[in-house]
Short mmCIF file of C-alpha atoms in Angstrom, two decimals:
data_model
loop_
_atom_site.label_atom_id
_atom_site.label_comp_id
_atom_site.label_asym_id
_atom_site.label_seq_id
_atom_site.Cartn_x
_atom_site.Cartn_y
_atom_site.Cartn_z
CA MET P 227 -46.08 69.95 4.63
CA ARG P 228 -47.29 66.99 6.65
CA ARG P 229 -48.69 65.37 3.50
CA ILE P 230 -45.37 65.87 1.71
CA LEU P 231 -43.47 64.18 4.58
CA ILE P 232 -45.88 61.26 4.58
CA ALA P 233 -45.54 60.89 0.81
CA LEU P 234 -41.75 61.01 1.00
CA THR P 235 -41.71 58.47 3.82
CA MET P 236 -43.96 56.12 1.86
CA ALA P 237 -41.78 56.53 -1.23
CA VAL P 238 -38.60 55.72 0.72
CA CYS P 239 -40.21 52.66 2.32
CA PHE P 240 -41.51 51.44 -1.05
CA THR P 241 -38.09 51.90 -2.66
CA ALA P 242 -36.35 50.05 0.18
CA GLN P 243 -38.85 47.20 -0.04
CA LEU P 244 -38.44 46.99 -3.82
CA GLN P 245 -34.64 46.93 -3.50
CA ALA P 246 -34.83 44.18 -0.87
CA GLU P 247 -37.14 42.09 -3.03
CA THR P 248 -34.94 42.63 -6.09
CA ALA P 249 -31.80 41.61 -4.17
CA PHE P 250 -33.49 38.52 -2.76
CA ASN P 251 -34.53 37.26 -6.18
CA GLU P 252 -31.40 38.33 -8.02
CA ARG P 253 -29.05 35.55 -9.09
CA PRO P 254 -26.10 35.14 -11.46
CA LYS P 255 -26.68 33.55 -14.83
CA LEU P 256 -24.20 30.77 -14.09
CA VAL P 257 -22.35 29.20 -11.15
CA VAL P 258 -18.95 27.66 -11.90
CA GLY P 259 -17.26 25.35 -9.42
CA ILE P 260 -13.60 24.46 -10.04
CA VAL P 261 -11.74 21.81 -8.04
CA VAL P 262 -8.01 21.35 -8.58
CA ASP P 263 -7.17 17.86 -7.39
CA GLN P 264 -4.29 17.76 -4.86
CA MET P 265 -3.66 21.52 -4.96
CA ARG P 266 -1.94 22.65 -1.77
CA TRP P 267 -2.90 26.09 -0.43
CA ASP P 268 0.70 27.31 -0.55
CA TYR P 269 0.85 26.78 -4.34
CA LEU P 270 -1.00 30.08 -4.71
CA GLY P 271 1.99 31.86 -3.20
CA ARG P 272 4.65 29.56 -4.62
CA TYR P 273 3.58 30.19 -8.22
CA TYR P 274 2.00 33.62 -7.90
CA ASP P 275 4.77 35.52 -9.70
CA GLN P 276 4.62 33.01 -12.56
CA PHE P 277 0.86 33.13 -13.06
CA GLN P 278 -0.33 35.14 -16.03
CA THR P 279 -2.61 38.12 -15.49
CA ASP P 280 -5.78 36.53 -16.86
CA GLY P 281 -5.52 33.14 -15.15
CA LEU P 282 -5.29 32.25 -11.47
CA LYS P 283 -3.86 35.68 -10.70
CA ARG P 284 -7.08 37.24 -11.94
CA LEU P 285 -9.04 35.22 -9.37
CA ILE P 286 -6.61 36.24 -6.62
CA THR P 287 -6.36 39.95 -7.45
CA LYS P 288 -10.04 40.50 -8.24
CA GLY P 289 -11.69 37.84 -6.13
CA TYR P 290 -11.99 36.97 -2.44
CA SER P 291 -9.51 34.55 -0.87
CA CYS P 292 -10.21 32.45 2.21
CA ASP P 293 -6.62 31.80 3.27
CA ASN P 294 -7.39 29.43 6.12
CA CYS P 295 -9.79 26.89 4.63
CA MET P 296 -9.42 23.50 6.30
CA ILE P 297 -10.80 20.01 5.81
CA ASN P 298 -12.77 19.04 8.91
CA TYR P 299 -12.93 15.25 8.54
CA LEU P 300 -10.74 12.21 7.95
CA PRO P 301 -9.50 10.85 5.60
CA THR P 302 -8.50 13.59 3.12
CA VAL P 303 -9.02 11.88 -0.24
CA THR P 304 -10.50 12.71 -3.64
CA ALA P 305 -14.02 11.27 -3.57
CA ILE P 306 -14.74 12.65 -0.10
CA GLY P 307 -13.31 16.06 -0.91
CA HIS P 308 -15.36 16.56 -4.05
CA THR P 309 -18.50 15.41 -2.29
CA SER P 310 -17.98 17.55 0.81
CA ILE P 311 -17.40 20.69 -1.27
CA TYR P 312 -20.72 20.38 -3.05
CA THR P 313 -22.87 18.89 -0.25
CA GLY P 314 -21.57 21.08 2.57
CA THR P 315 -21.28 18.03 4.79
CA THR P 316 -19.01 15.12 5.71
CA PRO P 317 -18.96 11.33 5.14
CA ALA P 318 -20.98 10.81 8.31
CA PHE P 319 -23.92 12.24 6.37
CA HIS P 320 -23.16 12.09 2.64
CA GLY P 321 -21.89 8.51 2.82
CA ILE P 322 -18.93 8.83 0.44
CA CYS P 323 -16.31 7.47 2.82
CA GLY P 324 -13.34 7.13 0.49
CA ASN P 325 -12.35 6.45 -3.08
CA ALA P 326 -13.37 2.91 -2.20
CA PHE P 327 -15.33 1.62 0.78
CA TYR P 328 -17.58 -1.22 1.86
CA VAL P 329 -21.32 -1.04 1.18
CA ASN P 330 -23.29 -3.79 2.91
CA GLY P 331 -20.08 -5.78 3.26
CA VAL P 332 -19.08 -5.46 -0.42
CA LYS P 333 -16.10 -3.35 -1.43
CA ARG P 334 -16.96 -0.82 -4.12
CA SER P 335 -15.36 2.20 -5.70
CA SER P 336 -17.12 5.41 -4.72
CA CYS P 337 -19.25 5.62 -7.89
CA GLU P 338 -19.45 1.98 -8.89
CA ASP P 339 -22.96 1.02 -9.99
CA PRO P 340 -23.70 -2.43 -11.45
CA ASP P 341 -27.20 -1.32 -12.48
CA VAL P 342 -26.17 1.28 -15.07
CA LYS P 343 -24.31 1.06 -18.35
CA THR P 344 -21.66 3.26 -19.91
CA VAL P 345 -22.58 5.62 -22.73
CA GLY P 346 -20.04 6.57 -25.39
CA THR P 347 -17.84 3.48 -25.10
CA ASP P 348 -17.98 -0.30 -24.83
CA LYS P 349 -16.36 -0.20 -21.40
CA LYS P 350 -18.25 -2.55 -19.06
CA ASP P 351 -17.62 -0.85 -15.71
CA ALA P 352 -20.23 1.86 -15.23
CA SER P 353 -20.54 4.66 -12.71
CA SER P 354 -23.21 6.83 -11.10
CA PRO P 355 -23.93 8.80 -7.90
CA ILE P 356 -25.84 5.80 -6.48
CA ASN P 357 -23.77 5.75 -3.26
CA LEU P 358 -24.29 9.46 -2.55
CA LEU P 359 -26.76 9.94 0.32
CA ALA P 360 -27.05 13.75 0.36
CA SER P 361 -27.97 16.49 -2.10
CA THR P 362 -25.52 18.96 -3.69
CA ILE P 363 -25.58 22.64 -4.64
CA GLY P 364 -26.68 21.63 -8.14
CA ASP P 365 -29.44 19.39 -6.79
CA GLN P 366 -30.79 22.25 -4.69
CA LEU P 367 -30.60 24.62 -7.65
CA ARG P 368 -32.54 22.18 -9.81
CA LEU P 369 -35.16 21.71 -7.10
CA HIS P 370 -35.51 25.45 -6.54
CA THR P 371 -36.14 26.16 -10.22
CA ASP P 372 -38.43 23.16 -10.80
CA PHE P 373 -35.60 21.50 -12.74
CA LYS P 374 -35.31 24.34 -15.25
CA SER P 375 -31.66 24.94 -14.30
CA LYS P 376 -29.02 22.85 -16.03
CA VAL P 377 -26.19 21.23 -14.05
CA ILE P 378 -23.25 19.80 -16.01
CA SER P 379 -20.06 18.32 -14.55
CA VAL P 380 -16.77 17.48 -16.28
CA SER P 381 -13.53 15.79 -15.19
CA TYR P 382 -10.92 13.18 -16.01
CA LYS P 383 -11.99 10.89 -13.15
CA ASP P 384 -15.50 9.49 -12.93
CA ARG P 385 -15.83 10.32 -9.22
CA ALA P 386 -14.60 13.89 -9.77
CA ALA P 387 -17.31 14.42 -12.40
CA ILE P 388 -20.18 12.50 -10.84
CA LEU P 389 -20.08 13.47 -7.16
CA PRO P 390 -19.98 17.30 -7.63
CA GLY P 391 -23.03 17.23 -9.90
CA GLY P 392 -25.08 15.17 -7.49
CA ARG P 393 -27.90 12.74 -8.08
CA GLY P 394 -30.01 15.20 -10.06
CA ALA P 395 -27.42 16.57 -12.49
CA ASN P 396 -28.31 16.73 -16.16
CA ALA P 397 -24.99 15.14 -17.07
CA ALA P 398 -21.53 14.18 -15.88
CA TYR P 399 -18.71 13.46 -18.32
CA TRP P 400 -15.36 11.81 -17.67
CA ILE P 401 -12.55 10.36 -19.80
CA ASP P 402 -12.37 6.73 -20.82
CA THR P 403 -8.60 6.34 -21.16
CA LYS P 404 -9.00 3.15 -23.18
CA ASN P 405 -10.44 4.96 -26.20
CA GLY P 406 -9.54 8.56 -25.36
CA GLN P 407 -13.12 9.81 -25.28
CA PHE P 408 -15.46 11.55 -22.85
CA ILE P 409 -18.17 9.21 -21.67
CA THR P 410 -21.11 9.13 -19.28
CA SER P 411 -23.61 6.53 -18.07
CA THR P 412 -27.28 5.62 -18.42
CA TRP P 413 -27.92 7.29 -15.07
CA TYR P 414 -27.98 10.51 -17.11
CA MET P 415 -28.82 9.59 -20.70
CA GLU P 416 -28.99 6.83 -23.29
CA GLU P 417 -26.88 8.61 -25.90
CA LEU P 418 -24.28 11.39 -25.90
CA PRO P 419 -25.54 14.76 -27.20
CA GLN P 420 -24.35 15.82 -30.62
CA TRP P 421 -22.01 18.50 -29.28
CA ALA P 422 -20.26 15.86 -27.09
CA LYS P 423 -19.98 13.48 -30.03
CA ALA P 424 -18.47 16.31 -32.07
CA TYR P 425 -15.88 17.03 -29.41
CA ASN P 426 -15.01 13.33 -29.14
CA GLN P 427 -14.37 13.37 -32.87
CA GLU P 428 -11.93 16.23 -32.33
CA MET P 429 -10.18 14.18 -29.65
CA LYS P 430 -9.66 11.37 -32.15
CA GLN P 431 -7.66 13.81 -34.29
CA ASN P 432 -5.50 14.95 -31.37
CA LYS P 433 -1.99 13.69 -32.17
CA GLU P 434 -0.66 14.44 -28.69
CA LEU P 435 -3.45 12.36 -27.13
CA ALA P 436 -2.76 9.52 -29.54
CA LYS P 437 0.87 9.61 -28.45
CA VAL P 438 0.30 9.42 -24.68
CA GLY P 439 -2.76 7.17 -24.86
CA LYS P 440 -4.12 5.84 -21.57
CA ASP P 441 -1.43 7.72 -19.62
CA VAL P 442 -3.02 11.08 -20.46
CA GLY P 443 -3.53 11.83 -16.75
CA LEU P 444 0.23 12.16 -16.33
CA TYR P 445 0.36 15.13 -18.70
CA PRO P 446 -0.94 18.73 -18.70
CA LEU P 447 -2.75 17.69 -21.89
CA CYS P 448 -5.37 16.15 -19.60
CA GLY P 449 -6.18 19.61 -18.22
CA HIS P 450 -6.40 21.02 -21.74
CA LEU P 451 -8.94 18.32 -22.68
CA ILE P 452 -11.01 18.97 -19.55
CA THR P 453 -11.04 22.69 -20.32
CA ASP P 454 -12.04 22.07 -23.92
CA MET P 455 -14.85 19.77 -22.81
CA ALA P 456 -16.03 22.31 -20.23
CA ILE P 457 -16.14 25.02 -22.91
CA ALA P 458 -17.89 22.62 -25.29
CA SER P 459 -20.47 21.95 -22.54
CA LEU P 460 -20.86 25.67 -21.93
CA LYS P 461 -21.65 26.28 -25.58
CA GLY P 462 -23.42 23.02 -26.39
CA GLU P 463 -25.87 23.35 -23.50
CA ASN P 464 -26.17 27.17 -23.77
CA LEU P 465 -25.30 27.46 -20.09
CA GLY P 466 -25.99 30.86 -18.58
CA LYS P 467 -28.33 31.78 -21.43
CA GLY P 468 -31.65 30.65 -19.97
CA GLU P 469 -34.14 32.21 -17.59
CA GLU P 470 -32.76 30.32 -14.60
CA THR P 471 -29.25 30.00 -13.15
CA ASP P 472 -27.22 27.08 -14.51
CA MET P 473 -24.20 25.36 -13.00
CA LEU P 474 -20.96 24.02 -14.45
CA CYS P 475 -18.72 21.85 -12.27
CA ILE P 476 -15.13 21.29 -13.43
CA SER P 477 -12.44 19.19 -11.77
CA TYR P 478 -8.82 19.12 -12.91
CA SER P 479 -7.38 15.69 -12.10
CA GLN P 480 -4.00 15.78 -13.85
CA THR P 481 -2.50 17.70 -10.93
CA ASP P 482 -3.29 14.75 -8.67
CA VAL P 483 -1.98 12.09 -11.04
CA ILE P 484 1.22 14.07 -11.61
CA GLY P 485 1.62 14.71 -7.90
CA HIS P 486 1.31 11.03 -7.03
CA GLU P 487 3.98 10.25 -9.60
CA TRP P 488 6.43 13.14 -9.11
CA SER P 489 5.43 14.79 -5.81
CA THR P 490 5.16 18.48 -4.89
CA ARG P 491 8.47 19.70 -6.26
CA GLY P 492 10.22 19.63 -9.61
CA ASP P 493 9.74 20.39 -13.27
CA LYS P 494 6.71 18.12 -13.76
CA THR P 495 4.67 19.75 -11.00
CA ASP P 496 5.81 23.24 -12.00
CA GLU P 497 4.73 22.59 -15.59
CA ALA P 498 1.39 21.19 -14.43
CA TYR P 499 0.49 24.41 -12.60
CA MET P 500 1.76 26.72 -15.33
CA GLU P 501 -0.40 24.87 -17.84
CA LEU P 502 -3.33 24.84 -15.42
CA ASP P 503 -3.01 28.61 -15.19
CA LYS P 504 -3.33 28.83 -18.97
CA ASP P 505 -6.40 26.58 -18.86
CA ILE P 506 -8.05 28.79 -16.23
CA ALA P 507 -7.35 31.83 -18.42
CA ARG P 508 -8.95 30.12 -21.43
CA LEU P 509 -11.94 29.11 -19.35
CA LEU P 510 -12.45 32.64 -17.99
CA LYS P 511 -12.23 34.07 -21.50
CA ALA P 512 -14.92 31.64 -22.67
CA LEU P 513 -17.13 32.47 -19.68
CA ASP P 514 -16.76 36.19 -20.35
CA ALA P 515 -17.77 35.65 -23.96
CA GLN P 516 -20.69 33.32 -23.22
CA VAL P 517 -22.14 34.80 -20.04
CA GLY P 518 -20.38 38.12 -19.54
CA GLU P 519 -17.88 39.16 -16.90
CA GLY P 520 -19.70 39.82 -13.65
CA ASN P 521 -22.66 37.64 -14.63
CA TYR P 522 -21.25 34.38 -13.27
CA LEU P 523 -20.27 33.33 -9.76
CA LEU P 524 -17.12 31.19 -9.62
CA PHE P 525 -15.26 29.42 -6.85
CA LEU P 526 -11.98 27.52 -6.99
CA THR P 527 -10.76 25.12 -4.35
CA ALA P 528 -9.14 21.69 -3.91
CA ASP P 529 -10.31 18.32 -2.65
CA HIS P 530 -7.14 17.81 -0.59
CA GLY P 531 -3.46 18.73 -0.54
CA ALA P 532 -0.39 16.50 -0.44
CA ALA P 533 2.71 15.73 1.60
CA HIS P 534 6.20 16.42 0.36
CA ASN P 535 7.95 13.24 -0.76
CA PHE P 536 9.31 11.37 2.27
CA LYS P 537 12.79 10.93 0.77
CA PHE P 538 12.97 14.64 -0.07
CA MET P 539 12.09 15.41 3.55
CA GLU P 540 14.56 12.87 4.93
CA ASP P 541 17.33 14.32 2.78
CA HIS P 542 16.65 17.68 4.42
CA LYS P 543 16.70 16.13 7.94
CA PHE P 544 12.93 16.21 8.53
CA ASN P 545 11.12 13.45 10.39
CA ALA P 546 9.47 11.53 7.54
CA ASP P 547 9.30 8.12 5.89
CA ALA P 548 7.12 5.68 3.98
CA TRP P 549 4.76 3.60 6.13
CA LYS P 550 4.17 0.14 4.67
CA TRP P 551 1.11 -1.56 6.11
CA LYS P 552 1.04 -4.73 4.03
CA GLU P 553 4.77 -5.19 3.67
CA ASP P 554 5.88 -4.42 7.23
CA TYR P 555 2.96 -4.60 9.64
CA LEU P 556 -0.06 -6.64 8.51
CA MET P 557 1.61 -10.05 8.52
CA GLU P 558 3.15 -9.42 11.92
CA ALA P 559 -0.20 -8.28 13.29
CA GLU P 560 -1.98 -11.39 12.02
CA LYS P 561 0.81 -13.55 13.45
CA GLN P 562 0.40 -12.00 16.89
CA LEU P 563 -3.37 -12.40 16.75
CA ALA P 564 -3.03 -16.05 15.76
CA GLU P 565 -0.66 -16.66 18.68
CA GLN P 566 -3.19 -15.23 21.12
CA PHE P 567 -6.35 -16.80 19.71
CA GLY P 568 -5.24 -19.52 17.29
CA MET P 569 -7.63 -17.93 14.82
CA LYS P 570 -8.07 -17.29 11.14
CA PRO P 571 -7.41 -13.74 9.86
CA VAL P 572 -9.88 -11.21 11.27
CA ILE P 573 -8.61 -8.13 9.40
CA LYS P 574 -10.41 -7.77 6.08
CA ASP P 575 -8.82 -4.59 4.79
CA MET P 576 -7.10 -1.29 5.58
CA LEU P 577 -8.45 1.72 3.71
CA ASP P 578 -7.16 5.23 4.32
CA TYR P 579 -5.78 4.46 7.81
CA ARG P 580 -8.97 2.65 8.83
CA ILE P 581 -9.00 -1.06 9.59
CA VAL P 582 -11.99 -3.08 8.41
CA LEU P 583 -12.66 -6.18 10.49
CA ASP P 584 -13.82 -9.48 9.03
CA LYS P 585 -16.83 -9.80 11.30
CA GLU P 586 -18.03 -12.97 9.64
CA SER P 587 -14.72 -14.64 10.47
CA ILE P 588 -14.94 -13.36 14.04
CA ARG P 589 -18.45 -14.81 14.43
CA GLU P 590 -17.55 -18.14 12.84
CA GLN P 591 -14.70 -18.57 15.30
CA GLY P 592 -16.83 -17.61 18.27
CA LEU P 593 -14.51 -14.77 19.26
CA ASP P 594 -15.31 -11.81 21.47
CA GLU P 595 -15.42 -8.95 18.97
CA GLU P 596 -14.86 -6.28 21.59
CA ARG P 597 -11.71 -8.02 22.80
CA VAL P 598 -10.45 -8.47 19.23
CA ARG P 599 -10.98 -4.77 18.61
CA GLN P 600 -9.06 -3.73 21.71
CA ILE P 601 -6.17 -6.09 20.97
CA ILE P 602 -5.83 -4.67 17.45
CA VAL P 603 -5.90 -1.10 18.77
CA ASP P 604 -3.15 -1.96 21.27
CA MET P 605 -1.09 -3.63 18.53
CA VAL P 606 -1.41 -0.67 16.17
CA LEU P 607 -0.38 1.76 18.90
CA LYS P 608 2.87 -0.19 19.26
CA MET P 609 3.69 0.06 15.56
CA PRO P 610 6.41 2.58 14.66
CA HIS P 611 5.35 6.16 13.94
CA VAL P 612 1.71 5.72 14.98
CA SER P 613 0.52 8.68 17.04
CA PHE P 614 -3.03 7.59 17.86
CA ALA P 615 -5.39 4.68 17.29
CA PHE P 616 -8.87 3.96 18.53
CA ASP P 617 -11.98 1.88 17.99
CA PHE P 618 -14.76 3.99 16.49
CA LYS P 619 -17.18 2.49 19.02
CA ASN P 620 -15.05 3.81 21.88
CA ALA P 621 -14.21 7.18 20.34
CA ALA P 622 -15.77 9.14 23.20
CA THR P 623 -13.26 7.81 25.75
CA ALA P 624 -10.20 7.43 23.53
CA PRO P 625 -7.13 9.44 24.62
CA VAL P 626 -7.04 11.53 21.45
CA PRO P 627 -6.99 15.32 21.00
CA GLU P 628 -10.54 16.59 20.61
CA PHE P 629 -10.04 18.09 17.15
CA LEU P 630 -8.76 14.74 15.83
CA ARG P 631 -11.65 12.87 17.41
CA GLU P 632 -14.08 15.29 15.79
CA ARG P 633 -12.50 14.93 12.36
CA ALA P 634 -12.47 11.14 12.65
CA LEU P 635 -16.15 11.03 13.64
CA ASN P 636 -17.09 13.51 10.91
CA GLY P 637 -15.62 10.98 8.49
CA TYR P 638 -17.30 7.97 10.07
CA HIS P 639 -20.31 6.22 8.60
CA HIS P 640 -21.29 3.14 10.60
CA ASP P 641 -21.73 0.87 7.58
CA ARG P 642 -18.93 2.15 5.35
CA SER P 643 -15.95 3.46 7.31
CA GLY P 644 -14.41 0.41 8.92
CA ASP P 645 -13.91 -0.20 12.62
CA ILE P 646 -10.56 1.15 13.83
CA ILE P 647 -8.78 4.35 12.81
CA PHE P 648 -5.18 5.39 13.38
CA MET P 649 -3.08 8.48 12.73
CA LEU P 650 0.61 8.55 11.81
CA GLU P 651 3.22 11.06 12.89
CA PRO P 652 3.47 14.14 10.64
CA GLY P 653 5.59 13.46 7.57
CA PHE P 654 4.74 9.74 7.41
CA TYR P 655 2.26 8.35 4.92
CA SER P 656 0.98 5.03 3.66
CA PHE P 657 3.16 3.61 0.91
CA GLY P 658 2.02 0.47 -0.87
CA LYS P 659 2.72 -1.63 -3.92
CA GLY P 660 2.72 0.53 -7.03
CA SER P 661 3.44 3.78 -5.17
CA SER P 662 6.02 6.02 -6.80
CA PRO P 663 9.17 6.35 -4.65
CA ILE P 664 9.61 9.92 -5.90
CA GLY P 665 5.91 10.79 -5.71
CA THR P 666 3.57 11.55 -2.87
CA THR P 667 0.11 10.92 -1.47
CA HIS P 668 -2.39 12.34 1.02
CA GLY P 669 -5.09 11.28 3.48
CA THR P 670 -3.99 12.61 6.87
CA TRP P 671 -5.14 15.41 9.19
CA CYS P 672 -1.91 17.38 8.74
CA PRO P 673 -2.09 20.87 7.18
CA TYR P 674 -0.19 19.78 4.08
CA ASP P 675 -3.17 17.49 3.32
CA ALA P 676 -5.99 19.49 4.92
CA HIS P 677 -5.26 23.17 4.11
CA LEU P 678 -6.97 24.19 0.87
CA PRO P 679 -7.03 27.19 -1.47
CA LEU P 680 -10.47 28.79 -1.65
CA LEU P 681 -11.16 31.65 -4.05
CA PHE P 682 -14.49 33.27 -4.90
CA TYR P 683 -14.80 35.45 -7.98
CA GLY P 684 -17.35 37.24 -10.11
CA TRP P 685 -20.98 38.03 -9.41
CA LYS P 686 -21.29 40.29 -6.35
CA VAL P 687 -17.91 39.19 -4.93
CA GLU P 688 -15.81 42.01 -3.50
CA HIS P 689 -12.02 41.78 -3.58
CA GLY P 690 -10.42 40.86 -0.27
CA SER P 691 -9.19 38.06 1.94
CA THR P 692 -9.59 36.57 5.39
CA SER P 693 -7.41 34.45 7.66
CA ARG P 694 -10.39 33.33 9.70
CA GLU P 695 -10.68 29.55 9.76
CA VAL P 696 -13.38 28.26 7.47
CA HIS P 697 -14.04 24.72 6.33
CA ILE P 698 -14.52 22.81 3.13
CA THR P 699 -18.12 22.27 4.24
CA ASP P 700 -18.73 26.05 4.26
CA ILE P 701 -18.47 26.37 0.47
CA ALA P 702 -21.90 24.94 -0.36
CA PRO P 703 -23.91 27.04 2.12
CA THR P 704 -22.04 30.15 0.98
CA VAL P 705 -22.96 29.59 -2.65
CA CYS P 706 -26.53 28.65 -1.77
CA GLN P 707 -27.03 31.76 0.34
CA LYS P 708 -25.74 33.98 -2.47
CA LEU P 709 -28.26 32.25 -4.75
CA HIS P 710 -31.03 32.52 -2.13
CA ILE P 711 -31.76 28.81 -2.37
CA GLN P 712 -31.97 26.16 0.33
CA GLN P 713 -28.75 24.53 1.50
CA PRO P 714 -28.12 20.87 0.58
CA ASN P 715 -30.19 18.56 2.75
CA ALA P 716 -27.37 17.32 4.99
CA CYS P 717 -25.37 20.56 5.09
CA ILE P 718 -23.51 21.24 8.36
CA GLY P 719 -21.37 24.14 7.11
CA GLU P 720 -21.93 27.84 7.70
CA PRO P 721 -22.02 30.60 5.09
CA ILE P 722 -18.80 32.60 4.88
CA THR P 723 -20.10 36.03 5.83
CA GLU P 724 -17.15 37.88 4.29
CA VAL P 725 -18.12 36.44 0.88
CA ILE P 726 -21.86 36.88 1.30
CA GLY P 727 -21.50 40.63 1.80
CA ASP P 728 -24.36 42.97 2.62
#
């Protein structure tokens, strides 16, 4: 009897150990990351009854929803959002401080790289992840599998394709609106693969694309093209068919372009999300066919939200308006500074509510930089509808709510983020030359900009939801833990335990 008990005990222990080892090494065949540019969290509820069964509603009813996912840095813009999702960290560490920022004193777009060339077009401006300082989910997956995993990223915008994939991605593809083709750069390859060339040939025959031309971002057609390219990538690269887990990153940009032009309400935005729903359904169908339902892990989120149009809000008696830095405030600020110091301009730029000082001008004029900083802070605080302003160097003692200070510092990189930051009252947003008077924008700490949808679906994801606050930086460590790979190298987020499961 004693021998039987010992044998049974050993068998149970062996089985438990085997199950643990199997679970630890078990991974999905494919990871799919979807970012919907400018998608507010409340759109899931606003459009829920209109979603078809096999599209976004499928992710909601069968997946896991984190209903209180917040952005934990400033500013809330596209390049930062995409980067933070996939790196699990903030601009303080990943270095992508805006859609444009200063690198060693030179203003650059987030993915601008003068040392690479475009592939698939004669366009001169080329892009790469050269400014990205941290690794991504895809980078870690590639490292873990000795670069056997494939990581492919697709979008309309270069930054929305390049930054999710990371520095080690196999490829990133974005649309050149000049010739209506998907392109890449020599960072990834010298020539487009045959399957990409074949799809570009199909695009040349697209009559609707020929009609809208370079304005394709203003139409749901843009989302259709992104979906088609994602499916072409899925098939052309045989993603999810190899021995190791692959990754496909997809970003839908038309929702952002349409939102900037027509805001959060109206037929254009409604149509954009109904067509997006159809694109998600087509994508899921292709994934089921290629990889098999339950064999891929998918998440869907946004890079930021958006404010309601200021005029719409004013008409309904809300406190809101356009805030015009260059037209209403910059010239007056420079005039006041000149009256006090008799000096040349010392403000180089204002990017995403952050003032960049012209330090060379300050030095040439022999001015006290600290005094100049304080005077500008005091001036900004007196401007209409400014809630807070402070010098990054004096953030620790600034009279600002702690959560705002933390978000501002999370978004601060000493060489790239400017010198002074300010926050407007809720409902007010920066409105410059070229902005649509019936459109909208984003960039603030307010929930309409910072509250994101976050859905997980597929491989070992149980249906459910949570209202616990999680952050955009928690997505990457959650995915990495489910894959049993190391988190990105600058990750500050925490795995979402409700999604991880047992």
